[in-house]
Coordinates of C-alpha atoms in Angstrom, one line a residue:
M1 CA 87.3 -10.3 3.5
L2 CA 86.7 -6.6 2.8
W3 CA 83.0 -7.0 2.7
L4 CA 83.1 -9.0 6.0
E5 CA 85.0 -6.1 7.5
L6 CA 82.4 -3.6 6.3
F7 CA 79.6 -5.7 7.7
G8 CA 81.4 -6.0 11.1
F9 CA 81.8 -2.2 11.4
L10 CA 78.1 -1.8 10.4
I11 CA 77.2 -4.0 13.4
V12 CA 79.4 -1.9 15.6
I13 CA 77.6 1.3 14.5
L14 CA 74.1 -0.3 15.1
V15 CA 75.0 -1.4 18.6
A16 CA 76.7 2.0 19.4
A17 CA 73.6 3.8 18.2
E18 CA 71.4 1.9 20.6
V19 CA 73.8 2.6 23.5
F20 CA 74.1 6.3 22.5
V21 CA 70.4 6.9 22.0
N22 CA 69.6 5.2 25.4
A23 CA 72.0 7.4 27.3
L24 CA 71.0 10.6 25.4
E25 CA 67.3 10.1 26.4
H26 CA 68.3 9.7 30.0
L27 CA 70.6 12.8 29.8
G28 CA 67.8 14.9 28.3
E29 CA 65.3 13.7 31.0
K30 CA 67.8 14.4 33.8
L31 CA 68.5 17.9 32.5
K32 CA 64.8 18.6 32.0
I33 CA 65.3 19.9 28.5
S34 CA 63.1 19.6 25.5
E35 CA 63.3 16.9 22.8
G36 CA 64.3 19.7 20.4
V37 CA 67.5 20.5 22.3
T38 CA 68.2 16.8 22.8
G39 CA 67.7 15.9 19.1
S40 CA 68.8 19.1 17.3
L41 CA 71.8 19.9 19.5
F42 CA 73.1 17.0 21.6
A43 CA 72.3 14.1 19.3
A44 CA 73.1 16.1 16.1
I45 CA 76.5 17.4 17.2
G46 CA 77.5 14.1 18.8
T47 CA 76.7 11.9 15.8
A48 CA 78.1 14.5 13.4
L49 CA 81.6 13.9 14.7
P50 CA 82.5 11.2 12.2
E51 CA 81.6 13.2 9.1
T52 CA 83.2 16.3 10.7
M53 CA 86.5 14.5 11.0
V54 CA 86.6 13.4 7.4
P55 CA 87.0 16.8 5.7
L56 CA 89.3 18.1 8.4
L57 CA 91.6 15.0 8.1
A58 CA 91.5 15.2 4.4
I59 CA 92.5 18.9 4.3
F60 CA 95.1 18.9 7.1
A61 CA 96.4 15.4 7.0
G62 CA 95.4 13.8 3.8
T63 CA 97.5 12.5 0.9
T64 CA 100.6 14.2 -0.5
D65 CA 98.4 15.4 -3.4
A66 CA 96.9 18.7 -2.2
A67 CA 94.3 18.8 -5.0
V68 CA 93.0 15.4 -4.1
N69 CA 92.8 16.4 -0.4
E70 CA 90.8 19.5 -1.3
E71 CA 88.4 17.4 -3.5
I72 CA 87.8 14.9 -0.7
G73 CA 87.4 17.8 1.8
V74 CA 84.8 19.7 -0.3
G75 CA 83.0 16.5 -1.3
A76 CA 82.7 15.4 2.3
I77 CA 81.6 18.8 3.5
L78 CA 78.8 19.0 0.9
G79 CA 78.0 15.3 0.6
A80 CA 76.9 15.1 4.2
P81 CA 74.0 17.6 4.0
L82 CA 73.0 16.1 0.6
M83 CA 72.8 12.6 2.2
L84 CA 70.9 13.9 5.3
S85 CA 68.3 16.0 3.3
T86 CA 67.5 13.2 0.9
L87 CA 68.4 9.6 1.7
S88 CA 68.4 9.9 5.5
L89 CA 64.9 11.5 5.6
S90 CA 63.5 9.0 3.1
L91 CA 64.7 6.0 5.1
M92 CA 62.7 7.2 8.1
S93 CA 59.5 7.0 5.9
F94 CA 60.2 3.4 5.1
A95 CA 60.9 2.6 8.7
V96 CA 57.3 3.6 9.6
L97 CA 55.5 2.7 6.4
K98 CA 53.9 -0.5 7.7
K99 CA 52.6 1.0 10.9
R100 CA 51.5 4.5 9.6
G101 CA 50.7 3.8 5.9
V102 CA 51.5 6.0 2.9
N103 CA 49.3 8.9 4.1
G104 CA 50.2 8.5 7.7
H105 CA 51.4 11.6 9.6
Y106 CA 54.7 12.6 11.3
N107 CA 54.2 14.5 14.5
P108 CA 57.4 16.4 15.3
E109 CA 57.3 19.6 17.3
H110 CA 56.8 22.1 14.4
T111 CA 58.4 25.3 15.7
G112 CA 61.8 23.6 16.3
L113 CA 61.8 21.8 13.0
T114 CA 60.8 24.9 11.2
R115 CA 63.6 26.8 12.9
D116 CA 66.1 24.1 11.8
M117 CA 65.0 24.3 8.2
N118 CA 65.0 28.1 8.1
F119 CA 68.5 28.3 9.4
F120 CA 69.7 25.5 7.1
L121 CA 68.3 27.1 4.0
I122 CA 69.8 30.5 4.8
A123 CA 73.2 29.1 5.7
F124 CA 73.4 26.6 2.8
G125 CA 72.2 29.2 0.4
L126 CA 75.1 31.4 1.5
A127 CA 77.5 28.5 1.1
C128 CA 76.3 28.1 -2.5
A129 CA 76.7 31.8 -3.2
A130 CA 80.3 31.7 -1.8
M131 CA 81.3 29.3 -4.6
F132 CA 81.1 32.2 -7.0
V133 CA 83.4 34.4 -5.0
P134 CA 86.9 34.5 -6.5
H135 CA 89.4 32.4 -4.5
D136 CA 91.9 35.4 -4.3
N137 CA 89.2 37.6 -2.6
G138 CA 90.2 36.7 0.9
T139 CA 88.2 39.4 2.5
A140 CA 84.9 38.4 1.0
R141 CA 85.5 34.7 1.8
A142 CA 86.4 35.6 5.4
V143 CA 83.1 37.5 5.7
F144 CA 81.2 34.4 4.4
S145 CA 83.0 32.1 6.8
F146 CA 82.4 34.4 9.8
G147 CA 78.7 34.7 8.8
M148 CA 78.3 30.9 8.7
I149 CA 79.8 30.6 12.2
F150 CA 77.6 33.4 13.5
I151 CA 74.5 31.9 12.1
Y152 CA 75.1 28.6 14.0
F153 CA 75.8 30.6 17.2
I154 CA 72.4 32.3 16.9
Y155 CA 70.7 29.0 16.1
V156 CA 72.1 27.4 19.3
L157 CA 70.9 30.4 21.4
M158 CA 67.4 30.3 19.9
T159 CA 67.1 26.5 20.3
I160 CA 68.1 26.6 24.0
R161 CA 65.9 29.6 24.7
A162 CA 62.9 27.8 23.3
S163 CA 63.5 24.7 25.5
A164 CA 61.8 25.9 28.7
D165 CA 58.5 26.7 27.0
L166 CA 58.5 23.5 25.1
V167 CA 59.0 21.5 28.3
K168 CA 56.0 23.3 29.8
D169 CA 54.0 22.4 26.7
G170 CA 54.7 18.6 27.1
H171 CA 57.7 18.3 24.8
A172 CA 60.2 17.3 27.5
T173 CA 62.7 14.5 26.8
E174 CA 61.5 11.3 28.3
A175 CA 63.6 8.2 28.4
E176 CA 62.1 4.9 27.1
G177 CA 63.1 2.1 29.4
E178 CA 66.0 1.9 31.9
M179 CA 69.6 2.7 31.2
L180 CA 71.5 -0.2 29.6
F181 CA 74.2 0.2 32.3
N182 CA 71.5 -0.4 34.8
K183 CA 70.8 -3.8 33.4
V184 CA 74.3 -4.9 34.5
G185 CA 73.9 -3.4 38.0
I186 CA 75.4 0.0 37.4
P187 CA 73.1 2.7 39.0
T188 CA 71.6 5.5 36.9
N189 CA 73.1 8.9 37.8
M190 CA 74.7 11.7 35.9
P191 CA 78.3 10.3 35.9
T192 CA 77.1 6.9 34.6
I193 CA 74.9 8.6 32.0
I194 CA 77.9 10.5 30.8
L195 CA 80.0 7.4 30.8
Q196 CA 77.5 5.4 28.7
L197 CA 77.1 8.4 26.4
L198 CA 80.8 8.6 25.8
L199 CA 81.0 4.8 25.3
G200 CA 78.3 5.0 22.7
L201 CA 79.8 8.0 21.0
G202 CA 83.3 6.4 20.9
L203 CA 81.9 3.3 19.3
L204 CA 80.0 5.4 16.8
V205 CA 83.1 7.2 15.8
A206 CA 85.2 4.1 15.7
G207 CA 82.6 2.2 13.7
A208 CA 82.1 5.0 11.2
E209 CA 85.9 5.5 10.8
G210 CA 86.4 1.8 10.2
F211 CA 83.6 1.7 7.7
I212 CA 85.1 4.7 5.9
H213 CA 88.4 3.0 5.6
G214 CA 86.8 -0.1 4.1
I215 CA 84.8 1.9 1.6
Q216 CA 88.0 3.8 0.6
Q217 CA 89.6 0.5 -0.2
A218 CA 86.5 -0.6 -2.2
A219 CA 86.4 2.7 -4.2
P220 CA 89.2 1.7 -6.7
I221 CA 87.4 -1.6 -7.3
L222 CA 84.3 0.4 -8.2
G223 CA 86.3 2.8 -10.3
I224 CA 85.1 6.0 -8.6
S225 CA 87.1 9.3 -8.4
A226 CA 88.1 11.0 -5.1
L227 CA 85.5 13.7 -5.6
L228 CA 82.6 11.3 -6.3
L229 CA 83.9 9.0 -3.5
S230 CA 83.6 11.9 -1.0
L231 CA 80.2 13.1 -2.3
M232 CA 78.5 9.8 -2.7
I233 CA 80.2 7.0 -0.7
V234 CA 81.8 8.5 2.3
P235 CA 78.6 10.1 3.6
V236 CA 76.8 6.7 3.4
A237 CA 79.2 5.6 6.2
T238 CA 79.5 8.8 8.1
E239 CA 75.8 9.5 8.2
L240 CA 75.0 6.0 9.5
P241 CA 74.8 7.2 13.1
E242 CA 72.2 9.8 12.3
K243 CA 70.2 7.3 10.1
V244 CA 70.2 4.6 12.7
N245 CA 69.4 6.9 15.6
S246 CA 66.5 8.6 13.8
I247 CA 65.1 5.2 12.6
L248 CA 65.2 4.0 16.2
W249 CA 63.4 7.1 17.4
I250 CA 60.8 7.3 14.6
R251 CA 59.8 3.7 15.2
R252 CA 59.2 4.5 18.9
H253 CA 57.0 7.5 17.9
K254 CA 59.6 10.0 19.1
D255 CA 59.2 12.1 16.0
T256 CA 60.7 15.3 17.4
L257 CA 63.9 13.5 18.3
A258 CA 64.1 11.6 15.0
F259 CA 63.7 14.7 12.9
G260 CA 65.8 16.9 15.1
N261 CA 68.7 14.5 15.0
I262 CA 68.8 14.9 11.2
T263 CA 67.8 18.5 10.7
G264 CA 70.0 19.6 13.6
A265 CA 73.0 17.9 12.0
M266 CA 72.1 19.6 8.7
V267 CA 72.3 23.0 10.4
F268 CA 75.6 22.0 12.0
Q269 CA 77.1 20.7 8.8
G270 CA 75.5 23.5 6.7
T271 CA 77.2 26.2 8.7
L272 CA 80.5 25.3 10.4
L273 CA 81.8 22.8 7.8
P274 CA 81.2 25.1 4.8
A275 CA 82.9 27.9 6.8
I276 CA 86.0 25.7 6.8
G277 CA 85.7 24.8 3.1
I278 CA 85.2 28.5 2.1
S279 CA 88.4 29.4 4.0
L280 CA 90.7 26.5 3.2
T281 CA 89.7 25.2 -0.2
P282 CA 89.1 26.6 -3.7
W283 CA 85.3 26.2 -3.1
T284 CA 84.3 26.5 -6.7
P285 CA 81.1 25.3 -8.4
Q286 CA 82.3 22.1 -10.1
P287 CA 79.4 20.4 -11.9
A288 CA 79.0 17.4 -9.5
V289 CA 79.5 19.7 -6.5
F290 CA 77.1 22.4 -7.6
L291 CA 74.5 19.9 -8.6
G292 CA 74.7 18.3 -5.2
V293 CA 74.2 21.7 -3.5
V294 CA 71.1 22.5 -5.7
I295 CA 69.6 19.1 -5.0
T296 CA 70.2 19.6 -1.3
L297 CA 68.5 23.0 -1.3
I298 CA 65.5 21.6 -3.2
A299 CA 65.2 18.7 -0.8
A300 CA 65.3 21.1 2.2
A301 CA 62.9 23.5 0.6
W302 CA 60.4 20.7 -0.1
L303 CA 60.5 19.6 3.6
R304 CA 60.0 23.3 4.7
L305 CA 57.1 23.7 2.3
M306 CA 55.3 20.6 3.6
L307 CA 55.8 21.9 7.1
A308 CA 54.3 25.2 6.2
R309 CA 51.2 23.4 4.9
G310 CA 50.8 22.0 8.4
Q311 CA 50.7 18.2 7.7
L312 CA 53.8 16.2 7.1
R313 CA 52.9 12.8 5.6
V314 CA 54.9 9.6 5.2
W315 CA 55.0 9.8 1.4
H316 CA 56.3 13.4 1.4
L317 CA 59.8 12.1 2.3
W318 CA 59.8 9.8 -0.7
V319 CA 60.3 13.0 -2.7
N320 CA 63.6 13.5 -0.8
G321 CA 64.7 10.0 -1.6
A322 CA 63.8 10.4 -5.3
L323 CA 66.0 13.6 -5.4
Y324 CA 68.9 11.5 -4.3
V325 CA 68.3 8.9 -7.0
I326 CA 68.1 11.8 -9.5
Y327 CA 71.4 13.1 -8.3
L328 CA 73.1 9.7 -8.6
A329 CA 71.7 9.2 -12.1
M330 CA 72.9 12.6 -13.3
V331 CA 76.5 12.4 -11.9
L332 CA 77.0 8.8 -13.0
A333 CA 75.5 9.3 -16.5

């Protein structure tokens, strides 16, 4: 029964992703914004809501055991960027392997993707450094937290500022096909686009939350601790919206949207969520946690290096997937 429930919520997520992606493309086209803004900001923030809620709920309204709440909170905060930078990126490569081949190319808009990775590496590097700040040094931790928030603010400003020039260069968001609402006789305008967007987002959140609940029930059966649960299992569910959205886009050759959806979420979750963790949890370099941070930084640095070389190939993202396998092997050994 539990596995049937999990399968049902997975179907909800898949349907919701299609509804959300369809509405988001029409919103971006209507607003005449670049694919970078649509993917890195709108899609990334929207689909990041499920995994954003997990650490907040764990810290503020979790179990009666404060230590367990903090473990789940820290694990969920750091597990999301780990999953995005490794498994999520590699899944895109398998989604296009048949059509593009092992040495096939990705064609995202490079300046936006490079900006995403630069901001993420800086912010997540600071989050790593903050682990070595004593918990009783409130001033230093406050400086780190404020710095993370400020970094995301600057990132948003730069992404929006670059939009107009990208639209002129042919990187405007273009919807593929008509609105799903239109197929049932509802006209396409801004209110109906927003309505379909909210419907898709609501289904994404509900599906992900239901999936999380089911996985938490399955965890004791698998004999996994709260920390490993939040680092390894919860992100599988909470990152499903990003994975599915990006796979849909990459298969349609919308590479900028596909990558931006993931890397934009990485920036969001590598700045604002660690700011919460630094302020409200011990934020110490426990072995499983610190290893996850290091693997995440290596995966992000690898993608940034391949971008710098000018040609991003299908097989390059297999390295990211291999890093996730290495992480699992080391923490479960």
